[in-house]
């Protein structure tokens, strides 16, 4: 039983919340905890007296201290000290690509962020908040209500975590701009129309709402990947102009609005970096960029620029780009990526390779603000629970000089539950199959394309057949993964257990479906009977139903229901095609069909990879269909 002694009475309520969260996982040892503000962080533990003193310089470090106490006290450690290497450690929670996290789960996330020691939570909402003047903004998208955002802000603040609204004021507004009434401010399907007065009235409504809901006086105004500026509907009203003056003028107008509400602006830096590059190179953050020093001086210095890079593995390359940013960015934040997007399975290997280079370069370059981002591209098939192991790595780079995996494992097992790290990190191997380069830098995602590919069309069957010719047995591999994941379930509870059940079931489905198309076509070409596939398809259909049910349970546990219908239709389409494949085989076997045209077609490679399965196809539509869709 933990008790708290403190002169700061506001610590008691969040202390009770964190204690209750910990007690759901493991029994806590008896301890009287004394909280004392200090210039530096330290824990003194007296196991004989069942007492501990946590000296903390900031509010959130007290709560990180509680998780460290939970970890170190049973090990008979008596003193512990650490120092933060960055001023800010921020986490970006994606809430725009269909999955809007439920408020109670955001609370759980805030507790975990505090236990890890994060200082900031950026809530990324493209159209998933309310604009009073526009009822269609976020309509049927699970948008956060005003009282929900105020509650999230209040809870996070009690733990010492700043919630910063993260919105879009130029591009990435596809879901909002699909409604007819916004046609006058629409450049293209994704982008607002610059130099249009109504555009800035609408942005004013956005900024006004953010200013009224959050305690923080910061607002992230987005503006990344704004490729369509000046080349769409703009040309119906104006003569062509280069992108730099258009984007610079738009930025200045948005900053005027931000200043009106006395907020500090933050933006993604990619479009600035690109328009300042005198070589006009197409890639993001080119290493060979030559940024115009004259134009760099013109860029506003009163805002924070966020340099984001989710794929770089070399410290020196990060440092080159950071140095380029310092030509125009007085205040710089560097963001890395937790790779849970565009796939069913988290790519922890790539996350680990990139975060180490990212954070080491920040330490060496003196960058004081860092961020870990999560995204939900292509419908958020993966879920945010899978980001927790990598979140813990970011946190330990914040507070440790040298970071070892054994320490990170201890930390996550303490913050979340015993055995969590080992079991959760192993999910990566559903994509990082034998033959894929270690770490999966190029983001091979066979667990996605082998699940969703049509059983008869087999767009990826060429790759499966080539893989098998190399001596690999994909069906057996996934059988082994299923066994491993199910054995690990004995150590888990709650959401972590549910998540592992899903991946065990995904392994089960892949063990049956991954080679199905190859085996069916081989039998067909040989003239062998296809009758045995009828029962196999029926069993596979049942296993896919189980997978869909588990996925829905995860979604409804973590997220608001809006957005699930997208994934439900994917599962429904797959189940329907399995039924139809079964029926076609029956017709063919009964001589009602003279042939099966889909199995007559020679299989061609979808694309080239270093090995047959080392390919990345993140878009469901490109996987499941061959025609217009």
XYZ file of C-alpha atoms in Angstrom:
629
model
C 0.000 0.000 0.000
C 1.444 3.353 -1.034
C 0.740 6.571 0.873
C 1.818 10.078 -0.062
C 3.161 12.859 2.116
C 3.442 16.227 0.378
C 2.860 19.933 0.902
C 1.414 20.137 -2.634
C -2.136 18.925 -2.201
C -2.738 18.939 -5.958
C -0.466 15.868 -6.267
C -2.849 13.595 -4.384
C -5.480 13.028 -7.095
C -3.057 12.143 -9.940
C -1.027 10.098 -7.434
C -4.121 8.015 -6.674
C -4.811 7.550 -10.400
C -1.288 6.313 -11.094
C -1.312 4.072 -8.039
C -4.635 2.523 -9.113
C -3.265 2.005 -12.638
C -0.224 0.170 -11.244
C -2.338 -1.931 -8.878
C -4.358 -3.299 -11.788
C -1.193 -5.033 -12.985
C 0.721 -5.996 -9.827
C 0.417 -5.693 -6.055
C 2.371 -2.735 -4.673
C 4.714 -3.053 -1.697
C 3.979 -0.978 1.443
C 5.729 2.383 1.275
C 5.292 5.895 2.619
C 6.309 8.223 -0.192
C 7.483 11.740 0.564
C 7.429 14.238 -2.315
C 9.870 17.151 -2.144
C 10.523 19.789 -4.781
C 14.197 20.179 -5.637
C 16.564 21.544 -8.265
C 17.570 18.005 -9.262
C 15.962 14.570 -9.385
C 16.782 11.943 -6.796
C 15.094 9.037 -4.995
C 16.137 7.895 -1.531
C 14.732 4.465 -0.599
C 14.749 2.966 2.880
C 13.327 -0.547 2.597
C 13.659 -1.258 6.315
C 11.580 1.789 7.246
C 9.297 1.229 4.217
C 9.828 4.811 3.134
C 11.027 6.676 0.057
C 11.699 10.338 -0.695
C 11.308 11.562 -4.278
C 13.084 14.874 -4.955
C 11.700 16.292 -8.189
C 12.529 19.426 -10.268
C 9.332 19.307 -12.367
C 5.891 17.888 -11.742
C 6.128 15.135 -14.350
C 9.451 13.920 -12.962
C 7.690 13.157 -9.666
C 5.400 10.762 -11.524
C 8.297 9.227 -13.437
C 9.825 8.873 -9.988
C 6.869 6.761 -8.872
C 7.459 4.282 -11.693
C 11.181 4.206 -10.894
C 10.344 3.566 -7.245
C 8.102 0.673 -8.298
C 10.989 -0.735 -10.339
C 14.001 -0.145 -8.073
C 12.645 -0.493 -4.519
C 12.212 -4.318 -4.718
C 15.800 -4.572 -6.022
C 17.056 -3.185 -2.679
C 18.480 -0.109 -4.381
C 18.720 2.777 -1.911
C 19.639 5.809 -4.030
C 18.962 6.733 -7.619
C 19.646 9.903 -9.636
C 19.104 10.942 -13.246
C 19.138 14.115 -15.333
C 17.001 15.102 -18.316
C 18.991 15.569 -21.530
C 16.266 17.556 -23.275
C 14.017 20.393 -22.200
C 10.997 18.782 -23.859
C 10.012 15.203 -24.652
C 6.765 15.249 -26.582
C 4.442 12.535 -27.846
C 2.125 13.082 -30.813
C -1.122 11.135 -30.654
C -2.709 10.744 -34.081
C -6.502 11.168 -34.000
C -7.326 11.872 -37.633
C -6.945 8.732 -39.790
C -10.260 7.258 -38.558
C -9.127 6.258 -35.050
C -10.085 8.869 -32.448
C -8.970 7.554 -29.067
C -11.662 7.403 -26.392
C -11.228 9.897 -23.582
C -10.810 7.210 -20.901
C -8.043 5.601 -22.954
C -6.364 8.977 -23.462
C -6.369 9.210 -19.650
C -4.588 5.859 -19.467
C -2.117 7.101 -22.046
C -1.496 10.250 -20.013
C -0.723 8.093 -16.955
C 1.737 6.052 -19.023
C 3.302 9.205 -20.477
C 3.768 10.557 -16.956
C 5.220 7.255 -15.710
C 7.698 7.378 -18.593
C 8.480 11.068 -18.060
C 7.057 12.796 -21.160
C 6.555 16.544 -20.840
C 4.107 17.147 -23.686
C 1.176 15.545 -25.530
C 0.436 16.844 -29.024
C -3.104 15.907 -30.039
C -3.181 15.663 -33.843
C -6.661 16.509 -35.114
C -7.145 17.443 -38.762
C -10.932 17.678 -38.592
C -11.660 15.737 -35.409
C -12.546 18.674 -33.185
C -15.536 20.997 -33.221
C -15.808 24.278 -35.098
C -18.926 25.975 -33.808
C -19.649 27.701 -37.103
C -19.386 24.500 -39.193
C -21.373 21.405 -38.132
C -19.870 19.414 -41.024
C -16.327 19.778 -39.712
C -15.625 16.306 -38.299
C -19.176 15.146 -39.014
C -19.455 11.360 -38.448
C -15.719 11.218 -37.801
C -15.751 10.834 -34.005
C -14.588 14.417 -33.450
C -13.759 15.437 -29.893
C -16.372 17.531 -28.153
C -15.298 20.693 -26.361
C -15.795 19.188 -22.909
C -13.759 16.121 -23.895
C -10.760 18.198 -24.928
C -10.995 20.320 -21.787
C -11.070 17.150 -19.682
C -8.002 15.684 -21.455
C -6.185 18.979 -20.919
C -7.105 19.068 -17.229
C -6.035 15.480 -16.560
C -2.716 15.892 -18.376
C -2.021 19.158 -16.584
C -2.493 17.415 -13.215
C 0.429 15.135 -14.145
C 2.592 18.012 -15.376
C 2.055 17.245 -19.071
C 1.261 20.071 -21.481
C -1.385 19.276 -24.109
C -0.710 21.145 -27.351
C -3.366 21.204 -30.091
C -1.939 20.050 -33.409
C -4.109 21.030 -36.391
C -3.778 21.799 -40.101
C -4.099 25.217 -41.706
C -3.078 24.470 -45.287
C -2.972 20.821 -46.432
C -4.074 17.442 -45.010
C -7.712 18.584 -44.879
C -9.223 16.035 -47.257
C -11.995 14.952 -44.903
C -13.114 18.524 -44.243
C -12.861 19.705 -47.848
C -15.026 16.894 -49.220
C -18.133 18.849 -48.165
C -19.659 21.065 -50.835
C -19.977 24.225 -48.733
C -16.177 24.541 -48.506
C -15.691 24.626 -52.290
C -14.877 28.389 -52.262
C -11.791 27.786 -50.072
C -10.625 24.601 -51.777
C -7.394 24.524 -53.789
C -7.664 20.789 -54.381
C -9.044 17.773 -52.533
C -6.383 18.134 -49.825
C -5.457 21.823 -49.660
C -6.916 25.176 -48.673
C -6.986 27.975 -51.257
C -4.396 30.633 -50.458
C -5.064 34.356 -51.007
C -8.790 33.735 -50.555
C -10.309 35.915 -47.761
C -12.804 33.210 -46.772
C -9.908 30.813 -46.168
C -8.521 33.047 -43.445
C -11.935 33.519 -41.867
C -12.161 29.739 -41.619
C -8.650 29.411 -40.171
C -9.583 32.088 -37.631
C -12.432 29.851 -36.480
C -9.963 26.953 -36.055
C -7.442 28.971 -34.069
C -10.120 30.624 -31.951
C -11.405 27.204 -30.930
C -7.949 25.975 -29.958
C -7.270 29.099 -27.918
C -10.492 28.608 -25.941
C -10.056 24.909 -25.121
C -6.463 24.376 -24.022
C -4.404 25.715 -21.148
C -1.300 25.724 -23.322
C -0.532 28.932 -25.157
C 0.985 26.941 -28.017
C -0.672 25.739 -31.204
C 0.799 23.530 -33.912
C -0.594 24.829 -37.211
C 0.707 22.010 -39.456
C 1.378 23.113 -43.051
C 3.400 20.015 -44.022
C 3.322 18.284 -47.405
C 1.505 21.195 -49.031
C 2.306 20.091 -52.564
C -0.865 21.457 -54.170
C -0.445 25.120 -53.309
C -0.896 27.397 -56.318
C -1.437 24.692 -58.935
C -5.129 23.859 -58.512
C -8.129 26.149 -58.264
C -5.751 29.029 -57.557
C -5.024 29.157 -61.292
C -8.721 29.769 -62.018
C -8.416 33.120 -60.249
C -4.761 34.135 -60.501
C -1.725 33.885 -62.721
C 0.829 31.227 -61.879
C 3.299 32.073 -59.131
C 6.169 30.081 -57.678
C 5.453 28.359 -54.400
C 7.774 30.353 -52.145
C 5.932 33.713 -52.203
C 2.546 31.967 -51.935
C 3.525 29.844 -48.938
C 5.401 32.704 -47.261
C 2.393 35.026 -47.639
C 0.016 32.345 -46.359
C 2.252 31.642 -43.368
C 2.403 35.340 -42.512
C -1.396 35.629 -42.597
C -1.875 32.569 -40.411
C 0.719 33.876 -37.953
C -1.259 37.131 -37.701
C -4.298 35.091 -36.659
C -2.259 33.094 -34.156
C -0.842 36.307 -32.714
C -4.353 37.721 -32.425
C -5.139 34.950 -29.921
C -1.771 35.384 -28.160
C -0.572 31.888 -29.009
C 2.906 30.606 -29.846
C 2.947 29.004 -33.340
C 4.612 25.694 -34.227
C 4.874 24.317 -37.778
C 6.307 21.341 -39.628
C 9.416 22.492 -41.469
C 9.458 20.317 -44.612
C 7.784 22.797 -46.956
C 10.012 25.651 -45.733
C 13.152 23.555 -46.196
C 12.032 22.597 -49.672
C 11.104 26.046 -50.969
C 14.348 27.484 -49.595
C 16.401 24.883 -51.477
C 17.878 26.667 -54.492
C 18.343 23.308 -56.225
C 14.566 22.644 -55.972
C 15.167 18.961 -55.334
C 12.002 16.840 -55.089
C 12.872 14.768 -52.029
C 12.044 15.832 -48.484
C 14.960 17.311 -46.528
C 17.573 16.694 -49.208
C 21.086 16.187 -47.824
C 22.444 18.093 -50.812
C 20.107 21.029 -50.391
C 21.511 24.519 -50.792
C 19.230 26.726 -48.763
C 18.977 30.340 -49.807
C 20.502 32.373 -46.971
C 18.703 35.477 -48.186
C 15.283 33.817 -48.091
C 16.154 32.033 -44.852
C 16.583 35.445 -43.185
C 13.043 36.335 -44.285
C 11.476 33.391 -42.472
C 9.691 34.222 -39.203
C 11.838 33.676 -36.128
C 8.978 33.846 -33.623
C 7.820 30.265 -34.147
C 9.006 26.728 -33.505
C 9.935 24.681 -36.570
C 9.574 20.901 -36.337
C 12.010 18.903 -38.461
C 10.528 15.443 -38.967
C 12.391 12.437 -40.298
C 11.188 8.875 -39.801
C 13.700 6.939 -41.876
C 17.237 8.254 -41.387
C 19.742 5.893 -39.733
C 22.933 7.994 -39.777
C 23.746 10.529 -37.055
C 25.836 12.651 -39.417
C 22.931 12.968 -41.881
C 20.634 14.198 -39.117
C 23.304 16.711 -38.120
C 23.596 18.022 -41.685
C 19.861 18.634 -41.843
C 19.800 20.165 -38.361
C 22.573 22.557 -39.416
C 20.551 23.547 -42.487
C 17.539 24.220 -40.269
C 19.567 26.547 -38.109
C 19.808 28.922 -41.081
C 16.132 29.804 -40.619
C 14.970 28.200 -37.347
C 15.837 29.958 -34.121
C 13.689 27.478 -32.190
C 13.894 23.872 -33.474
C 12.191 20.648 -32.482
C 13.156 17.293 -34.023
C 10.498 14.597 -34.493
C 11.027 10.889 -35.043
C 8.505 8.266 -36.042
C 7.031 5.273 -34.268
C 6.216 3.020 -37.209
C 2.646 1.872 -36.607
C 1.244 3.335 -39.822
C 0.364 1.852 -43.196
C 0.583 -1.695 -41.818
C -1.195 -4.214 -39.640
C 2.011 -5.007 -37.760
C 4.267 -2.448 -36.022
C 7.707 -2.050 -37.550
C 9.650 -1.855 -34.303
C 12.904 -2.645 -36.079
C 12.849 0.516 -38.153
C 11.613 2.580 -35.200
C 14.597 1.425 -33.134
C 17.181 2.058 -35.855
C 15.929 5.557 -36.584
C 15.249 6.759 -33.039
C 18.795 6.008 -31.912
C 20.331 8.112 -34.689
C 17.691 10.798 -34.221
C 18.150 11.280 -30.482
C 21.931 10.887 -30.451
C 22.200 13.600 -33.109
C 19.926 15.866 -31.054
C 22.131 15.392 -27.994
C 25.274 16.132 -29.990
C 23.741 19.133 -31.780
C 22.255 20.696 -28.655
C 18.625 20.341 -29.785
C 16.469 20.672 -26.665
C 13.023 19.730 -27.978
C 12.210 16.258 -29.332
C 9.045 14.454 -30.321
C 7.885 10.886 -30.970
C 5.080 10.750 -33.522
C 2.459 8.139 -34.300
C 0.445 8.163 -37.520
C -2.493 6.133 -38.767
C -2.161 6.149 -42.553
C -4.527 3.914 -44.513
C -7.196 3.600 -41.860
C -5.223 2.872 -38.667
C -5.166 -0.911 -39.101
C -2.404 -1.015 -36.507
C -3.206 0.513 -33.100
C -1.568 2.899 -30.674
C -1.005 0.292 -27.953
C 1.772 -1.049 -30.173
C 3.650 2.243 -29.851
C 4.348 1.724 -26.126
C 7.675 -0.190 -26.385
C 9.155 2.492 -28.648
C 7.717 5.286 -26.507
C 9.674 3.813 -23.617
C 12.892 3.943 -25.673
C 12.344 7.648 -26.383
C 11.764 8.283 -22.679
C 14.961 6.537 -21.627
C 16.992 8.533 -24.148
C 15.592 11.590 -22.415
C 16.851 10.576 -18.985
C 19.774 8.154 -19.564
C 23.235 8.820 -20.964
C 23.570 5.280 -22.338
C 20.434 3.285 -23.140
C 20.437 -0.516 -23.048
C 17.541 -2.722 -24.101
C 17.535 -4.572 -20.786
C 16.866 -1.285 -18.983
C 14.091 -0.312 -21.422
C 12.514 -3.733 -20.919
C 12.531 -3.258 -17.140
C 11.032 0.185 -17.518
C 8.119 -0.849 -19.753
C 7.425 -3.938 -17.651
C 7.223 -1.582 -14.669
C 5.105 1.123 -16.295
C 2.731 -1.231 -18.108
C 2.873 -4.807 -16.801
C 5.371 -7.657 -16.337
C 6.548 -9.357 -19.565
C 5.025 -6.581 -21.689
C 8.201 -5.541 -23.520
C 9.367 -8.974 -24.636
C 5.952 -10.003 -25.902
C 5.078 -6.711 -27.581
C 8.421 -6.205 -29.327
C 8.218 -9.704 -30.856
C 5.155 -8.782 -32.953
C 7.503 -7.160 -35.467
C 8.462 -10.578 -36.846
C 5.118 -11.052 -38.571
C 6.540 -8.650 -41.164
C 10.251 -9.076 -40.519
C 10.146 -12.641 -41.834
C 13.298 -14.652 -42.650
C 14.945 -13.104 -45.691
C 13.864 -9.560 -44.863
C 16.854 -7.446 -43.799
C 17.277 -7.129 -40.034
C 15.430 -4.090 -38.771
C 13.134 -4.001 -41.839
C 14.261 -0.537 -42.898
C 12.406 -0.718 -46.199
C 9.167 -1.578 -44.402
C 8.273 -4.971 -45.881
C 4.691 -5.673 -44.823
C 3.726 -9.222 -45.871
C 1.300 -9.591 -42.958
C -0.825 -6.913 -44.623
C -0.653 -7.780 -48.290
C -0.948 -11.535 -47.690
C -4.023 -11.008 -45.525
C -5.885 -8.650 -47.853
C -4.898 -9.985 -51.286
C -7.727 -11.624 -53.182
C -7.631 -15.438 -52.846
C -8.211 -15.965 -56.569
C -6.382 -13.013 -58.104
C -3.238 -13.522 -56.007
C -1.423 -10.301 -56.812
C 1.424 -11.350 -54.503
C 1.488 -15.065 -55.300
C 4.533 -14.640 -57.533
C 6.426 -13.394 -54.485
C 5.176 -16.214 -52.269
C 6.153 -18.857 -54.847
C 9.603 -17.279 -55.303
C 10.051 -17.178 -51.529
C 9.204 -20.861 -51.218
C 11.696 -21.718 -53.987
C 14.422 -20.230 -51.797
C 13.677 -22.927 -49.235
C 11.435 -20.961 -46.893
C 8.132 -22.392 -45.676
C 5.867 -19.430 -45.032
C 2.910 -21.405 -43.714
C 5.099 -23.200 -41.169
C 6.777 -19.937 -40.171
C 3.441 -18.341 -39.295
C 2.369 -21.501 -37.446
C 5.459 -21.110 -35.267
C 4.680 -17.422 -34.683
C 1.149 -18.324 -33.619
C 2.478 -20.863 -31.104
C 4.983 -18.348 -29.697
C 2.426 -15.572 -29.374
C -0.176 -17.811 -27.733
C 2.355 -19.090 -25.208
C 3.170 -15.487 -24.279
C -0.480 -14.767 -23.502
C -0.100 -16.582 -20.179
C 1.939 -13.640 -18.868
C -0.355 -10.815 -20.007
C -3.602 -9.162 -18.986
C -5.999 -6.479 -20.170
C -5.391 -4.525 -23.358
C -1.900 -5.980 -23.794
C -3.310 -9.510 -23.703
C -6.084 -8.602 -26.142
C -3.553 -7.084 -28.511
C -1.378 -10.210 -28.445
C -4.442 -12.387 -29.063
C -5.075 -10.431 -32.248
C -1.553 -11.040 -33.560
C -1.683 -14.711 -32.613
C -4.900 -14.986 -34.603
C -3.399 -13.022 -37.495
C -0.560 -15.563 -37.509
C -3.143 -18.335 -37.608
C -4.862 -16.781 -40.622
C -1.565 -16.174 -42.424
C -0.419 -19.751 -41.826
C -3.451 -20.851 -43.835
C -3.836 -18.046 -46.353
C -0.258 -17.002 -47.230
C 0.333 -19.938 -49.582
C -3.305 -20.673 -50.468
C -3.302 -19.039 -53.900
C -0.016 -20.656 -54.930
C -1.232 -24.098 -53.897
C -4.592 -23.678 -55.654
C -3.001 -22.570 -58.920
C -0.415 -25.366 -58.780
C -3.156 -27.986 -58.437
C -5.229 -26.331 -61.139
C -2.339 -26.204 -63.621
C -1.546 -29.873 -62.970
C -5.156 -30.874 -63.480
C -5.413 -32.178 -59.885
C -8.647 -32.049 -57.927
C -9.441 -28.820 -56.067
C -12.046 -30.456 -53.819
C -9.819 -30.372 -50.720
C -9.707 -26.585 -50.893
C -13.439 -26.364 -50.172
C -13.096 -27.359 -46.510
C -9.878 -25.362 -46.232
C -11.619 -22.218 -47.447
C -14.499 -22.769 -45.032
C -12.079 -23.103 -42.110
C -10.127 -20.048 -43.253
C -13.334 -18.034 -43.450
C -14.080 -18.915 -39.812
C -10.572 -17.893 -38.731
C -10.898 -14.544 -40.547
C -14.200 -13.997 -38.706
C -12.379 -14.546 -35.400
C -9.671 -12.106 -36.478
C -12.249 -9.470 -37.397
C -14.010 -9.914 -34.049
C -10.751 -9.441 -32.150
C -9.895 -6.391 -34.225
C -13.298 -4.861 -33.546
C -12.915 -5.488 -29.807
C -9.539 -3.732 -29.830
C -10.989 -0.812 -31.774
C -13.976 -0.382 -29.471
C -11.684 -0.627 -26.438
C -9.268 2.049 -27.663
C -11.249 4.248 -30.024
C -14.593 5.822 -30.716
C -16.694 3.643 -33.064
C -16.434 6.021 -36.032
C -13.877 4.738 -38.516
C -14.260 1.059 -37.685
C -16.687 0.709 -40.609
C -13.704 1.095 -42.984
C -11.938 -1.950 -41.559
C -15.223 -3.840 -41.185
C -15.727 -3.492 -44.926
C -12.226 -4.807 -45.580
C -12.898 -7.901 -43.515
C -16.356 -8.233 -45.039
C -14.929 -8.038 -48.537
C -12.331 -10.693 -47.771
C -14.894 -13.051 -46.237
C -17.192 -12.591 -49.225
C -14.361 -13.390 -51.641
C -13.459 -16.521 -49.679
C -17.095 -17.636 -50.005
C -17.081 -16.895 -53.714
C -13.792 -18.719 -54.226
C -15.309 -21.725 -52.514
C -18.373 -21.558 -54.762
C -16.252 -21.230 -57.925
C -14.220 -24.294 -56.962
C -17.434 -26.244 -56.358
C -18.804 -25.205 -59.747
C -15.542 -26.119 -61.448
C -15.361 -29.469 -59.646
C -18.966 -30.212 -60.688
C -18.139 -29.334 -64.320
C -20.427 -26.301 -64.219
C -17.398 -24.195 -65.172
C -15.036 -25.219 -67.941
C -12.180 -23.214 -66.429
C -11.229 -20.736 -63.706
C -9.856 -17.748 -65.618
C -8.210 -16.209 -62.530
C -6.073 -19.347 -62.100
C -5.208 -19.434 -65.795
C -3.333 -16.118 -65.525
C 0.434 -16.306 -65.114
C 1.514 -14.617 -61.875
C 3.777 -11.597 -62.347
C 5.905 -9.800 -59.757
C 4.066 -6.927 -58.098
C 7.334 -5.030 -57.697
C 10.979 -5.826 -57.157
C 12.517 -6.191 -53.712
C 15.838 -7.348 -52.303
C 14.116 -10.669 -51.521
C 10.680 -11.874 -52.686
C 8.818 -10.609 -49.603
C 10.934 -7.471 -49.016
C 8.333 -5.196 -50.562
C 6.157 -2.524 -49.033
C 2.578 -1.938 -50.194
C 0.813 0.239 -47.609
C -2.411 0.991 -49.515
C -5.246 -1.503 -49.061
C -6.770 -0.606 -52.423
C -3.558 -1.503 -54.245
C -3.509 -4.859 -52.454
C -7.088 -6.056 -52.647
C -8.107 -4.917 -56.142
C -6.758 -4.863 -59.676
C -9.401 -2.587 -61.214
C -11.016 0.766 -60.472
C -12.194 0.993 -56.889
